[in-house]
Each structure stands twice: as structure tokens, then as C-alpha cells.
Coordinates of C-alpha atoms in Angstrom, one line a residue:
M1 CA 0.1 -0.4 0.3
E2 CA 2.1 3.3 -1.1
T3 CA 0.6 6.6 -0.1
F4 CA 0.1 9.9 -2.5
Q5 CA 3.3 11.4 -0.3
N6 CA 4.9 15.0 -2.3
S7 CA 7.6 11.5 -4.5
A8 CA 4.0 9.6 -5.5
V9 CA 2.2 12.5 -6.9
A10 CA 4.9 12.9 -8.7
C11 CA 5.5 10.4 -10.1
I12 CA 2.0 10.0 -11.4
F13 CA 2.3 12.5 -14.7
T14 CA 4.9 10.1 -16.3
K15 CA 3.2 7.0 -15.3
L16 CA 0.1 8.4 -17.4
T17 CA 2.0 9.2 -20.1
V18 CA 1.4 5.0 -21.2
L19 CA -2.7 5.5 -20.8
S20 CA -3.0 6.3 -24.2
F21 CA -0.9 3.0 -25.3
L22 CA -2.4 1.0 -23.0
L23 CA -6.5 1.9 -24.5
A24 CA -5.3 1.2 -27.7
L25 CA -4.4 -2.8 -25.8
N26 CA -7.4 -3.0 -24.3
T27 CA -10.3 -1.7 -26.1
S28 CA -11.0 -5.1 -28.4
G29 CA -14.1 -6.0 -26.7
I30 CA -15.7 -9.1 -25.6
G31 CA -14.5 -12.4 -26.6
H32 CA -17.2 -14.0 -25.5
A33 CA -20.2 -14.4 -28.2
R34 CA -22.8 -12.7 -25.4
L35 CA -21.7 -12.0 -21.7
P36 CA -22.3 -14.5 -19.3
G37 CA -26.3 -15.4 -18.2
T38 CA -25.1 -14.5 -14.8
N39 CA -26.0 -11.0 -12.1
F40 CA -24.5 -10.5 -8.2
I41 CA -27.7 -9.1 -5.9
N42 CA -26.6 -7.3 -2.7
V43 CA -28.5 -8.9 -0.2
T44 CA -26.5 -8.0 2.9
D45 CA -30.2 -5.7 4.0
E46 CA -32.0 -9.3 3.1
A47 CA -29.8 -11.6 4.8
E48 CA -29.5 -9.4 8.2
V49 CA -25.5 -9.5 7.9
D50 CA -25.4 -5.7 9.4
F51 CA -21.9 -5.9 10.1
T52 CA -19.6 -1.9 9.4
H53 CA -15.8 -2.3 9.7
F54 CA -14.8 0.1 12.7
S55 CA -11.9 1.5 12.5
G56 CA -10.9 3.8 15.8
A57 CA -10.2 6.7 13.7
L58 CA -10.6 10.4 15.5
G59 CA -8.8 12.4 12.4
K60 CA -4.8 11.1 13.9
R61 CA -4.5 9.2 10.6
Y62 CA -3.3 6.6 12.7
M63 CA -1.8 4.5 9.6
P64 CA -3.5 0.7 10.7
E65 CA -6.9 2.8 10.7
T66 CA -6.8 2.1 6.2
M67 CA -5.9 -1.2 6.2
G68 CA -8.9 -2.5 8.1
S69 CA -10.0 -5.6 7.6
G70 CA -11.0 -8.9 6.0
C71 CA -13.8 -11.6 6.2
A72 CA -14.4 -15.4 5.7
F73 CA -16.9 -18.0 4.6
F74 CA -16.5 -20.9 6.9
D75 CA -19.1 -23.1 8.5
F76 CA -18.4 -23.3 12.4
D77 CA -20.7 -25.2 13.5
H78 CA -20.6 -28.6 10.7
D79 CA -24.0 -27.5 9.6
G80 CA -23.6 -28.1 6.1
Y81 CA -24.1 -23.9 5.3
L82 CA -21.2 -21.1 4.9
D83 CA -21.1 -18.9 8.1
I84 CA -19.8 -15.7 8.2
L85 CA -16.6 -13.9 10.0
F86 CA -16.0 -10.6 10.1
A87 CA -11.7 -9.1 11.5
N88 CA -13.1 -6.0 13.0
G89 CA -11.1 -2.7 14.7
R90 CA -10.9 -0.7 18.6
E91 CA -10.6 2.1 19.2
W92 CA -7.4 3.1 20.4
R93 CA -6.6 2.1 23.8
D94 CA -5.2 -0.2 26.7
D95 CA -7.9 -1.9 27.4
N96 CA -10.4 -4.8 27.3
Q97 CA -13.7 -2.1 27.4
S98 CA -14.7 -1.6 23.7
N99 CA -18.0 -2.7 22.4
Y100 CA -16.3 -3.8 19.1
T101 CA -15.4 -7.3 18.1
P102 CA -14.7 -9.2 15.3
K103 CA -18.3 -10.6 13.9
L104 CA -19.6 -13.8 13.4
Y105 CA -22.9 -14.7 12.0
R106 CA -23.7 -18.0 11.5
N107 CA -26.1 -19.2 8.3
L108 CA -29.7 -20.5 9.3
G109 CA -30.6 -22.5 5.4
N110 CA -32.9 -20.0 4.9
G111 CA -31.1 -17.0 3.3
K112 CA -30.9 -15.7 6.0
F113 CA -27.9 -14.8 9.0
V114 CA -28.1 -14.2 12.7
D115 CA -24.8 -12.6 15.3
V116 CA -23.7 -15.5 17.3
T117 CA -20.6 -14.0 18.0
E118 CA -21.2 -13.6 22.0
K119 CA -22.4 -17.8 22.4
A120 CA -19.5 -18.3 19.9
G121 CA -17.2 -16.7 22.7
L122 CA -15.4 -14.3 20.6
A123 CA -16.9 -10.8 21.2
I124 CA -13.1 -10.4 22.4
P125 CA -12.0 -6.5 21.9
M126 CA -9.0 -6.8 19.4
Y127 CA -7.5 -4.1 16.8
G128 CA -7.8 -6.6 14.5
M129 CA -6.8 -6.9 10.5
G130 CA -6.7 -10.5 9.4
V131 CA -8.9 -14.0 9.6
T132 CA -7.4 -17.5 8.5
I133 CA -9.2 -20.9 9.1
A134 CA -8.6 -24.4 9.4
D135 CA -8.8 -27.6 11.6
F136 CA -5.1 -27.5 13.0
D137 CA -6.1 -30.3 15.5
N138 CA -7.3 -32.4 13.1
D139 CA -10.6 -32.9 15.1
D140 CA -12.8 -32.1 11.9
D141 CA -13.6 -28.3 13.8
Q142 CA -12.5 -25.4 11.9
D143 CA -10.3 -23.0 14.3
I144 CA -9.6 -19.7 13.7
Y145 CA -6.7 -17.5 13.2
F146 CA -7.1 -13.7 13.9
T147 CA -4.7 -11.4 12.7
N148 CA -4.0 -7.7 14.8
V149 CA -2.2 -4.6 15.6
G150 CA -0.5 -6.1 18.4
S151 CA -1.0 -9.5 20.0
N152 CA -2.9 -11.8 17.7
L153 CA -5.3 -14.1 18.7
L154 CA -5.8 -18.4 18.0
F155 CA -9.1 -19.7 18.6
R156 CA -10.4 -23.2 18.8
N157 CA -13.4 -24.9 18.1
N158 CA -14.7 -26.8 20.9
G159 CA -17.2 -28.5 18.2
N160 CA -20.3 -27.1 20.2
T161 CA -20.6 -23.8 18.6
T162 CA -18.1 -22.5 21.4
F163 CA -14.7 -21.4 20.8
T164 CA -11.9 -21.2 23.6
D165 CA -8.4 -19.0 23.2
V166 CA -5.1 -21.2 23.3
T167 CA -3.0 -18.2 22.2
D168 CA -1.2 -18.5 24.8
T169 CA -0.6 -22.4 25.1
S170 CA -0.2 -22.3 20.7
N171 CA 2.2 -20.0 21.0
T172 CA 1.6 -17.6 18.1
G173 CA 0.5 -14.6 19.6
G174 CA 3.7 -12.7 18.4
H175 CA 3.7 -8.9 18.8
D176 CA 3.6 -7.7 15.7
W177 CA 1.8 -6.2 13.1
S178 CA 0.1 -8.8 11.6
T179 CA -1.8 -8.5 8.1
S180 CA -2.8 -11.8 6.0
A181 CA -2.2 -15.2 7.2
L182 CA -2.5 -19.3 6.2
F183 CA -2.8 -22.7 7.6
F184 CA -0.3 -24.9 5.6
D185 CA 1.2 -28.7 6.2
Y186 CA 4.7 -27.1 5.2
D187 CA 7.0 -30.5 6.1
R188 CA 4.3 -33.2 5.2
D189 CA 4.1 -34.7 8.9
G190 CA -0.7 -34.0 9.1
Q191 CA 0.1 -31.4 11.3
L192 CA -0.9 -28.3 10.5
D193 CA 1.0 -25.1 10.5
L194 CA 1.0 -21.7 10.1
F195 CA 2.8 -18.8 8.5
V196 CA 2.1 -14.6 9.2
C197 CA 2.3 -11.6 7.3
N198 CA 3.7 -9.1 9.2
Y199 CA 3.7 -5.0 7.9
V200 CA 5.5 -2.8 9.4
K201 CA 7.0 -1.3 13.2
W202 CA 4.0 0.9 14.3
T203 CA 2.4 2.0 17.5
V204 CA 0.3 4.9 18.6
E205 CA 3.9 5.8 20.5
S206 CA 6.0 6.1 17.0
D207 CA 3.2 7.5 14.9
L208 CA 4.4 10.2 12.2
S209 CA 2.5 12.5 11.3
C210 CA 2.5 12.8 7.3
T211 CA 0.9 15.4 4.8
V212 CA 0.6 15.6 0.4
D213 CA 0.4 19.8 0.6
D214 CA 2.3 20.7 4.2
Q215 CA -1.4 21.5 4.5
H216 CA -3.8 18.7 5.1
P217 CA -2.9 15.2 6.6
S218 CA -2.5 12.4 4.9
Y219 CA -2.2 8.8 5.3
C220 CA 1.7 8.2 5.7
T221 CA 3.8 5.6 3.0
P222 CA 5.3 2.3 4.4
A223 CA 8.6 3.9 2.9
V224 CA 8.8 5.7 6.4
Y225 CA 8.6 3.3 8.8
Q226 CA 11.2 -0.3 8.9
G227 CA 9.5 -3.5 8.1
Q228 CA 8.5 -6.5 9.8
S229 CA 9.8 -10.2 9.2
C230 CA 6.9 -12.6 8.6
R231 CA 6.7 -15.3 10.8
L232 CA 6.7 -18.9 10.5
Y233 CA 4.9 -21.4 13.0
R234 CA 5.7 -25.6 12.6
N235 CA 2.9 -27.8 14.7
L236 CA 4.3 -30.1 16.7
G237 CA 1.5 -31.8 16.7
K238 CA 0.7 -31.9 20.8
G239 CA -2.8 -30.6 21.2
D240 CA -2.5 -26.5 20.7
I241 CA 1.1 -26.6 20.5
F242 CA 3.1 -24.1 17.6
Q243 CA 7.0 -24.0 17.6
E244 CA 8.2 -21.0 15.9
T245 CA 10.8 -21.4 13.3
T246 CA 11.1 -18.8 10.9
E247 CA 14.8 -18.4 11.1
K248 CA 15.7 -22.2 10.9
A249 CA 13.4 -22.4 8.0
G250 CA 15.2 -19.6 6.6
V251 CA 11.8 -17.3 5.7
Y252 CA 13.0 -14.4 8.6
N253 CA 14.0 -10.7 6.0
P254 CA 12.3 -7.4 8.1
N255 CA 12.3 -6.2 4.6
G256 CA 9.0 -7.5 3.4
K257 CA 6.1 -5.4 4.3
S258 CA 4.1 -8.1 3.9
L259 CA 0.3 -7.8 3.0
G260 CA -0.8 -11.1 1.4
V261 CA 0.6 -14.5 0.8
A262 CA -1.0 -17.4 -1.5
M263 CA -0.1 -21.2 -1.4
L264 CA 1.4 -23.2 -4.0
D265 CA 3.5 -25.4 -5.6
Y266 CA 5.2 -24.1 -8.8
D267 CA 7.4 -26.7 -9.8
D268 CA 5.2 -29.4 -9.0
D269 CA 7.8 -31.0 -6.7
G270 CA 4.6 -32.0 -3.9
W271 CA 5.9 -29.5 -1.3
I272 CA 3.8 -26.5 -0.9
D273 CA 5.5 -23.0 -1.7
L274 CA 4.5 -19.6 -0.5
A275 CA 3.8 -16.8 -2.4
V276 CA 3.8 -13.4 -0.9
A277 CA 2.9 -9.6 -1.9
N278 CA 5.4 -7.4 -0.7
D279 CA 4.4 -3.2 -0.2
T280 CA 6.8 -1.1 -2.0
E281 CA 9.3 -3.8 -1.4
A282 CA 10.2 -6.9 -3.3
N283 CA 7.7 -9.7 -3.3
F284 CA 8.8 -13.1 -2.1
L285 CA 8.6 -16.6 -3.8
Y286 CA 9.2 -19.0 -0.8
H287 CA 10.5 -22.4 -3.1
N288 CA 9.8 -25.2 0.2
N289 CA 13.5 -27.0 -0.4
G290 CA 11.4 -30.2 1.5
D291 CA 14.2 -30.5 4.3
G292 CA 12.3 -28.0 6.3
T293 CA 14.1 -24.9 4.6
F294 CA 12.7 -22.7 1.9
T295 CA 14.6 -20.8 0.1
D296 CA 13.8 -16.7 -1.5
Q297 CA 13.4 -17.4 -5.6
A298 CA 11.5 -14.5 -6.3
L299 CA 14.3 -12.5 -8.2
L300 CA 15.1 -15.6 -10.2
M301 CA 11.6 -16.5 -11.1
G302 CA 10.9 -13.2 -12.3
V303 CA 7.9 -12.2 -9.5
A304 CA 9.9 -9.9 -7.4
Y305 CA 9.2 -6.7 -9.1
D306 CA 7.3 -5.5 -12.0
E307 CA 8.5 -5.6 -15.9
N308 CA 10.8 -2.4 -15.4
G309 CA 12.0 -4.3 -12.7
K310 CA 10.6 -1.7 -9.9
P311 CA 8.6 -3.0 -6.4
Q312 CA 4.9 -2.4 -6.5
G313 CA 2.6 -1.2 -3.8
C314 CA 1.5 -5.2 -3.4
M315 CA -1.4 -6.1 -1.4
G316 CA -3.8 -9.2 -1.8
I317 CA -2.5 -11.8 -4.0
D318 CA -4.1 -15.2 -5.2
V319 CA -2.8 -18.5 -7.4
A320 CA -4.2 -20.2 -10.5
D321 CA -4.2 -22.1 -13.9
V322 CA -6.2 -19.9 -16.0
N323 CA -5.6 -21.5 -19.3
N324 CA -6.0 -24.7 -17.9
D325 CA -2.9 -26.6 -19.2
N326 CA -1.0 -26.8 -15.7
S327 CA 0.5 -23.0 -15.6
N328 CA 0.3 -20.5 -12.0
V329 CA -0.4 -17.8 -12.5
I330 CA -0.2 -14.9 -9.5
A331 CA -2.1 -12.1 -9.6
I332 CA -1.6 -9.4 -7.0
G333 CA -3.5 -6.4 -6.6
N334 CA -1.2 -2.9 -6.7
F335 CA -1.7 0.5 -6.0
S336 CA -3.3 3.5 -7.6
N337 CA -1.8 4.2 -10.8
E338 CA -0.1 0.9 -11.1
M339 CA -1.5 -1.9 -12.7
N340 CA -2.4 -4.7 -11.0
S341 CA 0.3 -7.6 -11.4
F342 CA -0.4 -11.1 -13.6
F343 CA 2.4 -12.8 -13.4
L344 CA 2.4 -15.9 -15.8
A345 CA 4.3 -19.0 -15.9
S346 CA 6.4 -20.1 -19.0
A347 CA 8.8 -22.9 -19.6
G348 CA 10.9 -23.9 -16.8
D349 CA 8.6 -22.1 -14.5
Y350 CA 9.7 -19.2 -15.1
F351 CA 7.0 -15.9 -14.2
S352 CA 6.6 -13.4 -16.9
D353 CA 4.9 -9.6 -16.3
Q354 CA 1.6 -10.3 -18.6
T355 CA -0.9 -7.6 -17.2
I356 CA -1.1 -5.5 -20.2
Q357 CA -1.4 -9.0 -23.0
T358 CA -4.2 -9.9 -20.6
R359 CA -6.0 -6.7 -20.8
I360 CA -6.1 -5.8 -16.8
G361 CA -4.0 -3.3 -17.4
N362 CA -5.7 -0.5 -18.3
P363 CA -8.9 -1.3 -16.2
S364 CA -7.0 -1.6 -13.0
L365 CA -5.1 1.5 -13.3
F366 CA -6.8 4.4 -11.1
T367 CA -7.9 1.3 -8.9
L368 CA -6.3 0.3 -5.7
T369 CA -6.8 -3.2 -5.4
F370 CA -6.7 -4.5 -1.5
G371 CA -9.1 -8.2 -2.0
L372 CA -8.6 -10.2 -5.2
F373 CA -8.8 -13.9 -6.0
F374 CA -10.4 -16.1 -8.8
L375 CA -12.8 -18.3 -9.3
D376 CA -15.1 -19.3 -12.1
F377 CA -18.3 -16.8 -11.7
D378 CA -20.3 -18.5 -14.2
L379 CA -19.2 -22.5 -13.9
D380 CA -18.2 -22.4 -17.8
G381 CA -14.5 -24.1 -16.8
Y382 CA -12.3 -21.0 -16.6
Q383 CA -11.1 -19.0 -13.6
D384 CA -12.1 -15.3 -13.6
L385 CA -10.8 -12.5 -11.8
F386 CA -12.6 -10.0 -8.9
C387 CA -10.7 -7.7 -6.7
A388 CA -12.2 -5.6 -4.3
N389 CA -10.8 -1.3 -5.1
G390 CA -10.8 1.2 -2.9
H391 CA -8.2 3.8 -1.9
I392 CA -6.8 4.4 1.7
E393 CA -7.4 8.5 1.8
P394 CA -10.7 9.6 2.2
N395 CA -9.5 13.4 -0.5
V396 CA -7.8 11.7 -2.6
S397 CA -10.0 13.0 -5.4
R398 CA -8.3 17.0 -4.7
Y399 CA -5.3 15.8 -5.4
Q400 CA -6.1 13.1 -8.7
R401 CA -9.4 14.2 -9.9
N402 CA -9.0 10.2 -11.7
I403 CA -9.1 9.0 -8.6
R404 CA -12.0 8.5 -6.3
Y405 CA -12.0 7.2 -2.6
P406 CA -14.5 4.6 -3.3
Q407 CA -14.6 2.4 -6.1
R408 CA -16.9 -0.3 -7.6
P409 CA -15.3 -3.7 -7.1
S410 CA -13.9 -4.9 -10.8
L411 CA -14.3 -8.5 -12.3
F412 CA -11.9 -10.1 -15.3
W413 CA -13.3 -12.3 -17.4
N414 CA -11.7 -15.2 -18.9
Q415 CA -11.7 -15.3 -22.6
Q416 CA -10.8 -18.5 -22.6
N417 CA -7.9 -17.2 -25.3
G418 CA -5.4 -15.7 -23.0
K419 CA -7.0 -12.4 -22.5
F420 CA -9.8 -10.7 -19.5
D421 CA -12.6 -8.8 -20.2
E422 CA -13.5 -5.9 -17.2
I423 CA -17.8 -6.8 -17.0
G424 CA -18.7 -6.0 -13.3
L425 CA -20.7 -3.2 -14.4
K426 CA -22.8 -5.6 -16.3
V427 CA -23.1 -8.8 -14.1
G428 CA -24.5 -6.0 -11.3
L429 CA -21.4 -5.0 -9.5
R430 CA -22.3 -1.5 -9.9
K431 CA -21.8 0.2 -6.0
A432 CA -18.6 1.7 -5.0
G433 CA -17.0 0.7 -1.6
V434 CA -13.9 1.2 0.1
G435 CA -13.0 -2.4 -0.6
R436 CA -10.3 -4.1 1.7
G437 CA -11.0 -7.9 2.2
A438 CA -13.5 -9.9 0.2
A439 CA -13.6 -14.3 0.2
Y440 CA -16.1 -16.3 -1.7
G441 CA -18.4 -19.6 -0.9
D442 CA -21.3 -21.1 -2.0
Y443 CA -23.4 -19.8 0.9
D444 CA -27.4 -21.0 -0.5
R445 CA -25.8 -24.5 -1.8
D446 CA -26.7 -24.1 -5.5
G447 CA -24.0 -24.2 -6.8
D448 CA -22.7 -21.2 -8.1
L449 CA -19.8 -18.7 -6.3
D450 CA -21.1 -16.1 -3.5
L451 CA -19.3 -13.2 -2.9
L452 CA -18.4 -11.4 0.6
V453 CA -16.9 -8.1 0.8
S454 CA -15.5 -6.1 3.7
N455 CA -15.5 -2.2 3.6
S456 CA -13.4 0.1 5.5
G457 CA -15.1 2.2 8.0
V458 CA -12.9 5.2 7.9
I459 CA -15.9 6.9 7.4
S460 CA -18.4 5.1 8.2
R461 CA -21.0 5.4 6.1
N462 CA -18.5 3.4 3.9
G463 CA -18.2 0.6 6.7
R464 CA -20.6 -1.7 5.9
A465 CA -19.7 -5.3 4.3
W466 CA -21.6 -6.1 1.3
L467 CA -23.1 -10.1 0.6
L468 CA -23.9 -10.2 -3.1
R469 CA -25.4 -13.0 -4.6
N470 CA -24.9 -14.1 -7.5
E471 CA -27.5 -15.4 -10.2
A472 CA -27.0 -17.5 -12.4
N473 CA -29.4 -17.7 -15.7
H474 CA -27.5 -20.3 -17.4
E475 CA -27.8 -24.1 -17.6
H476 CA -23.3 -25.0 -16.7
S477 CA -22.8 -27.9 -14.8
Y478 CA -20.6 -28.1 -11.7
L479 CA -18.7 -29.9 -9.3
R480 CA -17.8 -29.3 -6.2
I481 CA -15.0 -31.1 -3.9
K482 CA -14.9 -31.8 -0.5
T483 CA -11.6 -33.1 0.8
K484 CA -10.7 -34.8 4.4
G485 CA -7.5 -36.4 5.4
V486 CA -6.4 -39.4 7.1
D487 CA -2.3 -39.6 6.8
S488 CA -3.1 -35.9 5.5
N489 CA -4.1 -32.8 7.0
R490 CA -8.4 -33.6 8.1
D491 CA -8.7 -30.6 6.4
G492 CA -6.6 -32.3 2.9
I493 CA -4.8 -28.7 2.7
G494 CA -2.6 -28.8 0.0
T495 CA -4.5 -31.4 -2.1
K496 CA -4.5 -31.1 -5.7
V497 CA -7.2 -32.1 -7.6
I498 CA -7.7 -32.8 -11.6
V499 CA -10.7 -32.7 -12.9
S500 CA -11.4 -34.0 -16.8
A501 CA -14.9 -33.2 -18.9
A502 CA -15.6 -32.5 -21.6
G503 CA -12.4 -32.4 -23.2
I504 CA -10.4 -30.2 -20.5
Q505 CA -8.5 -31.1 -17.4
Q506 CA -8.8 -28.1 -14.7
R507 CA -6.5 -27.4 -12.1
Q508 CA -7.2 -26.7 -8.1
M509 CA -5.6 -27.2 -4.8
V510 CA -7.7 -26.9 -1.1
R511 CA -6.0 -23.8 0.4
T512 CA -6.3 -21.3 3.4
G513 CA -4.7 -17.8 2.3
S514 CA -4.8 -15.7 -0.9
S515 CA -6.7 -12.6 -1.4
Y516 CA -6.3 -9.8 1.3
C517 CA -6.6 -11.3 5.3
S518 CA -9.0 -13.0 4.2
Q519 CA -10.6 -16.7 3.9
S520 CA -12.8 -18.7 1.0
E521 CA -14.1 -21.5 1.4
I522 CA -11.9 -24.7 1.4
I523 CA -14.6 -26.4 -0.8
L524 CA -13.6 -27.2 -4.6
T525 CA -15.7 -25.5 -7.1
F526 CA -14.7 -26.5 -10.8
G527 CA -17.3 -24.7 -13.8
L528 CA -18.0 -27.7 -16.2
G529 CA -19.8 -25.6 -18.9
A530 CA -22.3 -28.2 -20.8
A531 CA -20.8 -31.1 -19.6
E532 CA -22.9 -33.8 -18.3
V533 CA -20.3 -36.0 -16.8
V534 CA -16.9 -35.9 -15.6
D535 CA -15.0 -38.7 -17.1
W536 CA -12.6 -38.5 -14.3
L537 CA -11.0 -37.3 -11.2
E538 CA -7.7 -37.9 -9.8
V539 CA -6.4 -36.7 -6.3
I540 CA -3.4 -36.0 -5.5
W541 CA -2.6 -35.9 -1.7
P542 CA -0.2 -33.9 0.5
S543 CA 1.3 -37.2 2.1
G544 CA 1.3 -38.6 -1.5
T545 CA -1.4 -41.3 -1.1
I546 CA -3.6 -40.8 -4.8
D547 CA -7.5 -41.6 -5.5
K548 CA -8.4 -42.1 -8.7
Y549 CA -12.7 -41.7 -9.7
T550 CA -14.4 -42.1 -13.2
N551 CA -17.8 -41.3 -14.4
I552 CA -18.6 -38.8 -11.8
A553 CA -22.0 -37.0 -11.7
V554 CA -22.3 -33.5 -12.7
N555 CA -24.9 -30.6 -10.3
T556 CA -23.4 -32.4 -6.8
L557 CA -21.2 -32.0 -3.8
L558 CA -18.8 -34.7 -4.0
T559 CA -17.0 -35.5 -0.3
I560 CA -13.4 -37.7 -1.0
N561 CA -12.0 -39.6 2.1
E562 CA -8.4 -39.8 1.7
G563 CA -7.7 -43.2 0.1
E564 CA -10.7 -44.2 -0.4
S565 CA -10.8 -45.4 -4.2
K566 CA -7.9 -47.8 -3.5
Q567 CA -10.8 -50.2 -1.3
Q568 CA -13.8 -49.5 -3.9

């Protein structure tokens, strides 16, 4: 997240000189014969999700105020319906007395939600940034990790719709400004480990005053603060106990200023790697060496900087196989006056910046993207890209006429030819917000993916969250897959699934993390277009076990238990 201090303002005009060139490359029209039969409907009021983000802003321009917060879709009570969780801020004081806490909404299964935060034991004040969720203790219940400004919090799911704070016994609290996080099994021992992004060294006492024009206060750029290293915690498999292995594993680096993290296996060696989005610093690409250590290969592999060799203001991040050719794409949301990044893997697994070539460049030039992820919103078998947008400075339009504080979301529709078209306005994404966290999930169990967006509450009227229901008017089929590990971790995090239907092979991984400070559902959704049957699917577990199935019915949720195909 860059801010537009005087140095940034000075470079705007240089960046804008490329605009006419970008327009020429990005106006070739919709590649599909017609628009998708899909519309997103804002059902927030109808669903009784009344969350409004609280930033604690009192005009002092404390930097964390404009950075929060994240959200999540997950099934906390094991009833088969996705529930909703929001991280939240609080007042700037050192006590536990606050009316502002995270919010947990239980899905009633009838299109409505109810606030169960207090009943669940989560009504605890914290200056929240993000969430990641997984079954870290392999007891078949979803546990929650909150990242905060200050100590993070780990809550174990008790299996009875309540949670217990196990932060102290788990050794995962820390005292940094943490942002995004994810659970993954980096050593393949069947226990989920924890990676936590940290941003900059900031406290109320160390806060600096910044200005755009020597008259009006503004939020400071991260350049004026020291960075903080990300943290890695190894799950010891002994109840709630983790051990920090940051330095031992080779991921200690205080220069990152990290805001987003996504898991992938870019060299397909069976060991989970990590892509980390850094703000105004080089990105990280941590290659898992398979011996408990990682090596940062971002510079070598081509994802450290943009195509001009410069760091960008990077926030959200995600990874997908968008061309159905077994090649990874790393997408990153960037600051305004920078295009979002689209790094495509080619021969030898090296990445190249294809932002302009894919037509993502021009539509993302003036937006500021935080939450970002791939999903197949129209179930045509190709991954599309959603971006939650919103600036960090409420008065930005005073200095930059082309930039707005509230911004509408972007939806880039995959044209199945290596290019994307931004069609947000055409599918109902018309309302502007100050987007931060974003997640997807099928909360109404109709087979397509709905959207959840958390908006910043620096100005309270902008802080209302959005629940956007996917209203499909097409006949595309789908297959949803839930994994349950036996030798691998219970959630099957890190499992690769290959689905073949109608001559197309799609690949997805069961993952936590991605986006910005948020968590999407971990059930995989494969759009199948007009296919009437799945010819075959292959499930590759972190343990190395492989399950294979043929002739699978479409339009269903398939639960796969590790190793079960060999018993049939």
C-alpha cells in the first residue's frame, strides 16, 4: 500500500503518459459471443448481515485505520452451510472494554444469518486485520486465527458452537502488526503449520505525521517505517502447541512489509511453496526445499518486481491455472496509478508479467486493489478474477481527479484465449465501496459462488460489508469437492485435484490464505460448462496418496476421503 506523498504525486504524470498506449491494447471488446447469464445481487440487508467495520479513526491518521479488515466464509458449526466472519477494529486504548469486536454470523439455511459472536465466545476486543481458518488440531472442526495490530489470537473450535482462546499455550501470539496469514503443512507431517505476514513497525507512540501538500494530513507511506519479518510456526501435533521456526526455516526477512500470501506448488514437486505480496518492497517466492527450509526465488523466477524492475504497492494475492494448461498465474492487487500484476508461468516455471497482454492492465490502472482472487463465477470451466477496490485516503480526489476513494469492484471475465475483459458493471457490480477483505463461497448451496466484501470504516458510512449473491441464468454444470484427510491433515489443505470433462482438464488446490486478510471456503468448485459427466478426476494428497475416480455425476457435492478409491 503506497500513499500519495509528494514523491508519489510527482510520478503520477509520468505513469499517465502510458495511458493512451494501454487503451489501444485493452479495447478489443468482449471475446465471448455473449455476456454470461450471471448477475450479482446485494442481499446484505435481506440476509440480515449488519456488520459495519470500525476503524477507531479520530482524525489522527493512524496508519492501521485505513488498512482493515478481512472476512471469511466457513462452516463453524458443521451443519453444511457457510457462516460468515468479519475481523474488526476497536478504539485506540489499552484495555479490554470495547463494544467493537469481530462478528460471527451463523447461516440459518433460509437465506438469513444471525449474529452469534457472543454465544460463540468471540466477543473479544482486538484491533483486527485478518483471519485464516482451518482444522489445525485434526478434530474435524474449523479453528480461527485472527491477525491484529499487536498480539494475534488463536481460537480452538470446541465442537459445540463455541471457541476457546488458546493463544498463550500455542505460542502464536506475537507482538507485531500482522496482516494476512494461512495454514499449510510445509513439512508434510499431517499437522497444519501457520505462516503469518507482518507489515511495518508501528505503534501509537511511534506514529509519524504526514501530509500531501504541507497543509492537509494524510496517511503515511510505508517507506517511513521499518519493515517486520513474516513468522512461521510449526505445529508440533501436541494439542495446541506450535514452535516458531522463522529463522531456522529461512523465512526471516525484516524488509518485506508483507500484506498478502498465497500457497502454491510452482515446481510441482509435492512441497507447498509460498508467494508473498510486499508493499513497496520486492515480493517473495519461498521455494519449499523439502527439508524444513525455504529459499526465496522471487528474483530468479521473475515475480519480485514489475516488468520495469521496480517494486509495487502490493496488497492481495492469489494463484490459479487460468488457461487449463497446468501453468500457474500469480495475480497481485496493486496501488492506484499502478496496474494490477499478472505473472504467468512459462517454460521452466519462470514467470513473466503479462498484465498488459491479458487486458487486465488498463481497467486496473486507477483502482487500488486489496482483496483479490480467482473463481469461476459463471461455471464455464475457466477461472475469472475478482478485485475488491478502494483507496486509502478519503480526500484523494482533491489531489488526483481521476482517483476516487470509494471504488466499485472489478470482475475480469476469462475469454478462454489468454485474455480477460472487465465486466463488473454488466453483472451487477455497480456500487462503489472502500473494499478491503474479500472472500467467495456457495453460502446458499446452489452450486455457484457468492461474494463477501469487507469495506473500510474510516468514514463510517462506507464501512458496511456486502454479501453478493450469484444469480445465475445459465445451464452450466459444476462439481464441488470436499476433501477429508486421513494420513494428511484433516482438511486436506495442499491437496491437488484434477478434473477432466468435455476434453478440458482443470486443476485446483485446497488452500487457505490468498486474497487480502481473508479466507474463502475450502471446498473446491469446478465449473463444467455444458459437460454432462466428469470423465475422470484425480486427487493427489500431501501424503503422496492418489485417489482416482471415473464417470462422476455433475451438479453435486462430492466428499472424498483420503485413500478410499483404493478400497473400492
